[in-house]
PDB file of C-alpha atoms in Angstrom:
ATOM      1  CA  GLU A   1      -7.303 -18.163  61.746  1.00 46.00           C
ATOM      2  CA  THR A   2      -9.439 -16.981  58.842  1.00 48.00           C
ATOM      3  CA  ALA A   3      -7.225 -13.917  58.351  1.00 48.00           C
ATOM      4  CA  LEU A   4      -4.096 -16.066  58.436  1.00 47.00           C
ATOM      5  CA  VAL A   5      -5.432 -18.105  55.519  1.00 48.00           C
ATOM      6  CA  TYR A   6      -4.870 -15.024  53.368  1.00 49.00           C
ATOM      7  CA  ILE A   7      -1.513 -14.070  54.851  1.00 49.00           C
ATOM      8  CA  ASN A   8      -0.293 -17.666  55.085  1.00 59.00           C
ATOM      9  CA  PRO A   9       2.788 -17.081  57.258  1.00 67.00           C
ATOM     10  CA  LEU A  10       2.870 -20.728  58.312  1.00 73.00           C
ATOM     11  CA  SER A  11       2.329 -23.808  56.217  1.00 74.00           C
ATOM     12  CA  PHE A  12       0.121 -26.795  56.984  1.00 75.00           C
ATOM     13  CA  PRO A  13       0.037 -28.305  59.604  1.00 80.00           C
ATOM     14  CA  TRP A  14       1.729 -25.665  61.782  1.00 83.00           C
ATOM     15  CA  LYS A  15      -0.650 -22.730  61.302  1.00 84.00           C
ATOM     16  CA  ASN A  16      -3.560 -24.037  63.403  1.00 85.00           C
ATOM     17  CA  PRO A  17      -1.435 -25.425  66.255  1.00 87.00           C
ATOM     18  CA  THR A  18       0.415 -22.101  66.462  1.00 88.00           C
ATOM     19  CA  ILE A  19      -2.883 -20.199  66.647  1.00 87.00           C
ATOM     20  CA  ALA A  20      -4.211 -22.693  69.217  1.00 87.00           C
ATOM     21  CA  LEU A  21      -1.117 -22.306  71.408  1.00 90.00           C
ATOM     22  CA  LEU A  22      -1.341 -18.510  71.183  1.00 89.00           C
ATOM     23  CA  GLY A  23      -5.024 -18.708  72.102  1.00 87.00           C
ATOM     24  CA  LEU A  24      -4.265 -20.983  75.060  1.00 89.00           C
ATOM     25  CA  ALA A  25      -1.449 -18.691  76.223  1.00 90.00           C
ATOM     26  CA  PHE A  26      -3.756 -15.668  76.055  1.00 87.00           C
ATOM     27  CA  TRP A  27      -6.487 -17.610  77.863  1.00 87.00           C
ATOM     28  CA  LYS A  28      -4.084 -18.658  80.632  1.00 85.00           C
ATOM     29  CA  TRP A  29      -2.828 -15.098  81.007  1.00 88.00           C
ATOM     30  CA  TYR A  30      -6.317 -13.589  81.019  1.00 85.00           C
ATOM     31  CA  MET A  31      -8.401 -16.270  82.781  1.00 83.00           C
ATOM     32  CA  GLY A  32      -5.832 -18.144  84.860  1.00 82.00           C
ATOM     33  CA  ASP A  33      -6.839 -21.739  84.099  1.00 80.00           C
ATOM     34  CA  PHE A  34      -8.236 -23.943  81.366  1.00 80.00           C
ATOM     35  CA  LYS A  35     -11.192 -25.478  83.213  1.00 77.00           C
ATOM     36  CA  GLN A  36     -13.777 -23.395  81.308  1.00 77.00           C
ATOM     37  CA  LEU A  37     -12.318 -24.673  78.048  1.00 77.00           C
ATOM     38  CA  GLY A  38     -13.111 -28.226  79.076  1.00 71.00           C
ATOM     39  CA  LEU A  39      -9.414 -28.963  79.604  1.00 71.00           C
ATOM     40  CA  SER A  40      -9.499 -30.336  83.107  1.00 68.00           C
ATOM     41  CA  ARG A  41      -9.322 -33.746  84.690  1.00 68.00           C
ATOM     42  CA  SER A  42     -12.724 -33.366  86.336  1.00 63.00           C
ATOM     43  CA  HIS A  43     -14.542 -34.706  83.264  1.00 64.00           C
ATOM     44  CA  SER A  44     -15.303 -38.353  82.672  1.00 74.00           C
ATOM     45  CA  VAL A  45     -13.094 -39.736  79.927  1.00 76.00           C
ATOM     46  CA  TRP A  46     -15.782 -42.258  78.979  1.00 82.00           C
ATOM     47  CA  ARG A  47     -18.482 -39.617  78.780  1.00 79.00           C
ATOM     48  CA  THR A  48     -16.234 -37.477  76.598  1.00 76.00           C
ATOM     49  CA  LEU A  49     -15.448 -40.436  74.304  1.00 82.00           C
ATOM     50  CA  ILE A  50     -19.132 -41.306  74.013  1.00 86.00           C
ATOM     51  CA  TRP A  51     -20.021 -37.702  73.099  1.00 80.00           C
ATOM     52  CA  ALA A  52     -17.136 -37.571  70.607  1.00 80.00           C
ATOM     53  CA  THR A  53     -18.360 -40.794  68.992  1.00 88.00           C
ATOM     54  CA  VAL A  54     -21.974 -39.586  68.803  1.00 88.00           C
ATOM     55  CA  LEU A  55     -20.962 -36.233  67.309  1.00 84.00           C
ATOM     56  CA  THR A  56     -18.637 -37.913  64.814  1.00 84.00           C
ATOM     57  CA  LEU A  57     -21.419 -40.275  63.710  1.00 88.00           C
ATOM     58  CA  ILE A  58     -23.837 -37.354  63.367  1.00 86.00           C
ATOM     59  CA  SER A  59     -21.263 -35.447  61.336  1.00 83.00           C
ATOM     60  CA  LYS A  60     -20.516 -38.404  59.102  1.00 83.00           C
ATOM     61  CA  PHE A  61     -23.945 -39.879  58.473  1.00 85.00           C
ATOM     62  CA  VAL A  62     -26.436 -37.061  59.005  1.00 85.00           C
ATOM     63  CA  LEU A  63     -24.397 -34.107  57.781  1.00 82.00           C
ATOM     64  CA  GLY A  64     -22.086 -35.954  55.392  1.00 82.00           C
ATOM     65  CA  ASP A  65     -24.326 -38.568  53.817  1.00 85.00           C
ATOM     66  CA  LEU A  66     -27.776 -36.926  54.067  1.00 86.00           C
ATOM     67  CA  ILE A  67     -27.428 -33.154  54.266  1.00 88.00           C
ATOM     68  CA  GLY A  68     -24.170 -32.899  52.289  1.00 86.00           C
ATOM     69  CA  PRO A  69     -25.707 -34.094  48.992  1.00 88.00           C
ATOM     70  CA  LEU A  70     -28.680 -31.782  49.607  1.00 89.00           C
ATOM     71  CA  ILE A  71     -26.319 -28.815  50.007  1.00 88.00           C
ATOM     72  CA  ASP A  72     -24.500 -29.843  46.827  1.00 87.00           C
ATOM     73  CA  TRP A  73     -27.818 -30.060  44.978  1.00 89.00           C
ATOM     74  CA  LEU A  74     -29.157 -26.743  46.325  1.00 88.00           C
ATOM     75  CA  THR A  75     -25.961 -24.821  45.576  1.00 86.00           C
ATOM     76  CA  GLY A  76     -25.182 -26.671  42.364  1.00 87.00           C
ATOM     77  CA  ILE A  77     -21.622 -26.964  43.661  1.00 81.00           C
ATOM     78  CA  THR A  78     -19.764 -29.810  45.308  1.00 77.00           C
ATOM     79  CA  PRO A  79     -16.917 -29.152  47.757  1.00 73.00           C
ATOM     80  CA  ASP A  80     -13.567 -28.926  45.993  1.00 73.00           C
ATOM     81  CA  TYR A  81     -11.264 -31.616  47.326  1.00 76.00           C
ATOM     82  CA  SER A  82      -8.947 -31.583  44.308  1.00 80.00           C
ATOM     83  CA  GLN A  83      -5.998 -30.568  46.490  1.00 79.00           C
ATOM     84  CA  TYR A  84      -6.163 -34.070  48.015  1.00 81.00           C
ATOM     85  CA  GLN A  85      -6.071 -35.898  44.656  1.00 85.00           C
ATOM     86  CA  SER A  86      -2.478 -37.027  45.217  1.00 86.00           C
ATOM     87  CA  LEU A  87      -3.589 -39.096  48.224  1.00 87.00           C
ATOM     88  CA  ILE A  88      -5.639 -41.549  46.172  1.00 88.00           C
ATOM     89  CA  GLY A  89      -3.930 -44.944  46.242  1.00 89.00           C
ATOM     90  CA  ASN A  90      -0.835 -43.558  47.971  1.00 89.00           C
ATOM     91  CA  PHE A  91      -0.634 -45.033  51.503  1.00 88.00           C
ATOM     92  CA  ASP A  92       2.577 -43.205  52.414  1.00 89.00           C
ATOM     93  CA  ALA A  93       1.073 -39.870  51.413  1.00 87.00           C
ATOM     94  CA  VAL A  94      -2.170 -40.678  53.277  1.00 88.00           C
ATOM     95  CA  PHE A  95      -0.283 -41.551  56.455  1.00 88.00           C
ATOM     96  CA  GLY A  96       1.919 -38.461  56.112  1.00 86.00           C
ATOM     97  CA  PHE A  97      -1.181 -36.304  55.678  1.00 86.00           C
ATOM     98  CA  TRP A  98      -3.205 -38.091  58.379  1.00 86.00           C
ATOM     99  CA  TRP A  99      -0.943 -37.257  61.333  1.00 88.00           C
ATOM    100  CA  LYS A 100      -0.698 -33.641  60.171  1.00 88.00           C
ATOM    101  CA  ALA A 101      -4.483 -33.423  59.841  1.00 86.00           C
ATOM    102  CA  MET A 102      -4.921 -34.824  63.351  1.00 86.00           C
ATOM    103  CA  ILE A 103      -2.638 -32.138  64.769  1.00 88.00           C
ATOM    104  CA  SER A 104      -4.080 -29.306  62.678  1.00 87.00           C
ATOM    105  CA  ALA A 105      -7.787 -30.126  62.464  1.00 83.00           C
ATOM    106  CA  GLY A 106      -8.418 -32.786  65.085  1.00 80.00           C
ATOM    107  CA  PHE A 107      -6.633 -31.018  67.902  1.00 84.00           C
ATOM    108  CA  ALA A 108      -5.874 -27.398  67.062  1.00 87.00           C
ATOM    109  CA  GLU A 109      -9.166 -26.466  65.384  1.00 87.00           C
ATOM    110  CA  GLU A 110     -11.095 -27.799  68.368  1.00 83.00           C
ATOM    111  CA  ILE A 111      -8.961 -25.726  70.740  1.00 87.00           C
ATOM    112  CA  ILE A 112      -9.431 -22.625  68.575  1.00 87.00           C
ATOM    113  CA  TYR A 113     -13.127 -22.894  67.753  1.00 86.00           C
ATOM    114  CA  ASN A 114     -14.798 -25.001  70.455  1.00 82.00           C
ATOM    115  CA  GLY A 115     -12.404 -23.831  73.117  1.00 84.00           C
ATOM    116  CA  VAL A 116     -11.024 -20.328  73.112  1.00 87.00           C
ATOM    117  CA  LEU A 117     -13.415 -18.718  70.619  1.00 90.00           C
ATOM    118  CA  LEU A 118     -16.673 -20.419  71.642  1.00 91.00           C
ATOM    119  CA  VAL A 119     -16.147 -20.144  75.389  1.00 88.00           C
ATOM    120  CA  GLY A 120     -14.782 -16.607  75.092  1.00 88.00           C
ATOM    121  CA  LEU A 121     -17.777 -15.458  73.035  1.00 90.00           C
ATOM    122  CA  THR A 122     -20.136 -17.234  75.433  1.00 89.00           C
ATOM    123  CA  GLN A 123     -18.645 -15.309  78.333  1.00 87.00           C
ATOM    124  CA  ILE A 124     -18.830 -12.003  76.466  1.00 88.00           C
ATOM    125  CA  LEU A 125     -22.466 -12.653  75.519  1.00 90.00           C
ATOM    126  CA  SER A 126     -23.454 -14.272  78.840  1.00 84.00           C
ATOM    127  CA  LYS A 127     -25.704 -11.387  79.896  1.00 83.00           C
ATOM    128  CA  SER A 128     -28.137 -12.336  77.135  1.00 83.00           C
ATOM    129  CA  SER A 129     -30.395 -15.361  77.525  1.00 81.00           C
ATOM    130  CA  TYR A 130     -29.431 -16.301  73.968  1.00 86.00           C
ATOM    131  CA  GLY A 131     -25.704 -15.656  74.440  1.00 87.00           C
ATOM    132  CA  LYS A 132     -24.665 -19.295  74.247  1.00 88.00           C
ATOM    133  CA  HIS A 133     -26.655 -19.826  71.040  1.00 91.00           C
ATOM    134  CA  VAL A 134     -25.273 -16.681  69.427  1.00 92.00           C
ATOM    135  CA  ALA A 135     -21.734 -17.745  70.392  1.00 93.00           C
ATOM    136  CA  VAL A 136     -22.249 -21.209  68.851  1.00 93.00           C
ATOM    137  CA  ILE A 137     -23.650 -19.708  65.642  1.00 94.00           C
ATOM    138  CA  ILE A 138     -20.876 -17.099  65.287  1.00 95.00           C
ATOM    139  CA  THR A 139     -18.228 -19.742  65.911  1.00 94.00           C
ATOM    140  CA  ALA A 140     -19.824 -22.116  63.381  1.00 95.00           C
ATOM    141  CA  VAL A 141     -19.969 -19.367  60.737  1.00 96.00           C
ATOM    142  CA  LEU A 142     -16.293 -18.507  61.292  1.00 94.00           C
ATOM    143  CA  PHE A 143     -15.397 -22.205  61.180  1.00 93.00           C
ATOM    144  CA  GLY A 144     -17.232 -22.564  57.869  1.00 93.00           C
ATOM    145  CA  LEU A 145     -15.585 -19.450  56.420  1.00 93.00           C
ATOM    146  CA  ALA A 146     -12.154 -20.757  57.401  1.00 88.00           C
ATOM    147  CA  HIS A 147     -12.810 -23.592  54.936  1.00 86.00           C
ATOM    148  CA  TYR A 148     -13.445 -21.281  51.975  1.00 86.00           C
ATOM    149  CA  PRO A 149     -11.005 -23.170  49.687  1.00 81.00           C
ATOM    150  CA  GLN A 150     -13.644 -25.937  49.566  1.00 81.00           C
ATOM    151  CA  GLY A 151     -16.132 -23.545  47.943  1.00 83.00           C
ATOM    152  CA  LEU A 152     -19.641 -22.548  49.023  1.00 87.00           C
ATOM    153  CA  ALA A 153     -20.805 -26.125  49.616  1.00 86.00           C
ATOM    154  CA  GLY A 154     -17.720 -26.780  51.753  1.00 84.00           C
ATOM    155  CA  ILE A 155     -18.290 -23.608  53.768  1.00 90.00           C
ATOM    156  CA  ILE A 156     -21.900 -24.600  54.464  1.00 91.00           C
ATOM    157  CA  SER A 157     -20.998 -28.222  55.283  1.00 88.00           C
ATOM    158  CA  THR A 158     -18.171 -27.353  57.657  1.00 89.00           C
ATOM    159  CA  GLY A 159     -20.292 -24.602  59.188  1.00 93.00           C
ATOM    160  CA  LEU A 160     -22.962 -27.195  59.996  1.00 92.00           C
ATOM    161  CA  ILE A 161     -20.303 -29.473  61.463  1.00 89.00           C
ATOM    162  CA  GLY A 162     -19.121 -26.501  63.545  1.00 90.00           C
ATOM    163  CA  LEU A 163     -22.696 -25.982  64.723  1.00 91.00           C
ATOM    164  CA  THR A 164     -22.988 -29.659  65.684  1.00 88.00           C
ATOM    165  CA  PHE A 165     -19.708 -29.721  67.598  1.00 86.00           C
ATOM    166  CA  GLY A 166     -20.401 -26.289  69.125  1.00 88.00           C
ATOM    167  CA  TYR A 167     -23.655 -27.488  70.652  1.00 86.00           C
ATOM    168  CA  GLY A 168     -22.012 -30.805  71.513  1.00 83.00           C
ATOM    169  CA  PHE A 169     -19.266 -29.015  73.450  1.00 78.00           C
ATOM    170  CA  TYR A 170     -21.600 -27.850  76.214  1.00 71.00           C
ATOM    171  CA  PRO A 171     -22.930 -31.219  77.445  1.00 58.00           C
ATOM    172  CA  VAL A 172     -19.342 -32.440  77.895  1.00 48.00           C
ATOM    173  CA  SER A 173     -17.966 -29.278  79.488  1.00 51.00           C
ATOM    174  CA  TYR A 174     -20.732 -27.633  81.464  1.00 47.00           C
ATOM    175  CA  THR A 175     -22.830 -30.355  83.022  1.00 39.00           C
TER     176      THR A 175
END
């Protein structure tokens, strides 16, 4: 995905879903099923919703409200959200953006980063006792770098969110 940001063959919101579908197709071809990605019916829906809620609250309050301002202060830079300026006070634009963001970020990014990439790296690095941790860190770094238009503070913030959701993926999928 990071490379496609530079090439930009597809516009928002279709880039991430296209990459996610290609990743899922490759995974199906190579691995045979999606169970390792956490895409099976064997998981408790309630447990998954509880984990999603906890991770969202951590992301919002701990990373967003506490650590985010610290990152801004340390870097001297705040994330650049100027590309979203047209949404302020414009409900139609917000709703039009919201459904696209849910498809692109809420669904596709999770498939790409906490599915195909994280699980794939974990399997590649599984011989090491630290393989899972290295996979989570690499995935979080790539996730942060994919958000480079938000500047250094945005890269760090989204990288930390990637770290949180990367570690949060395992309790839902592998226990």
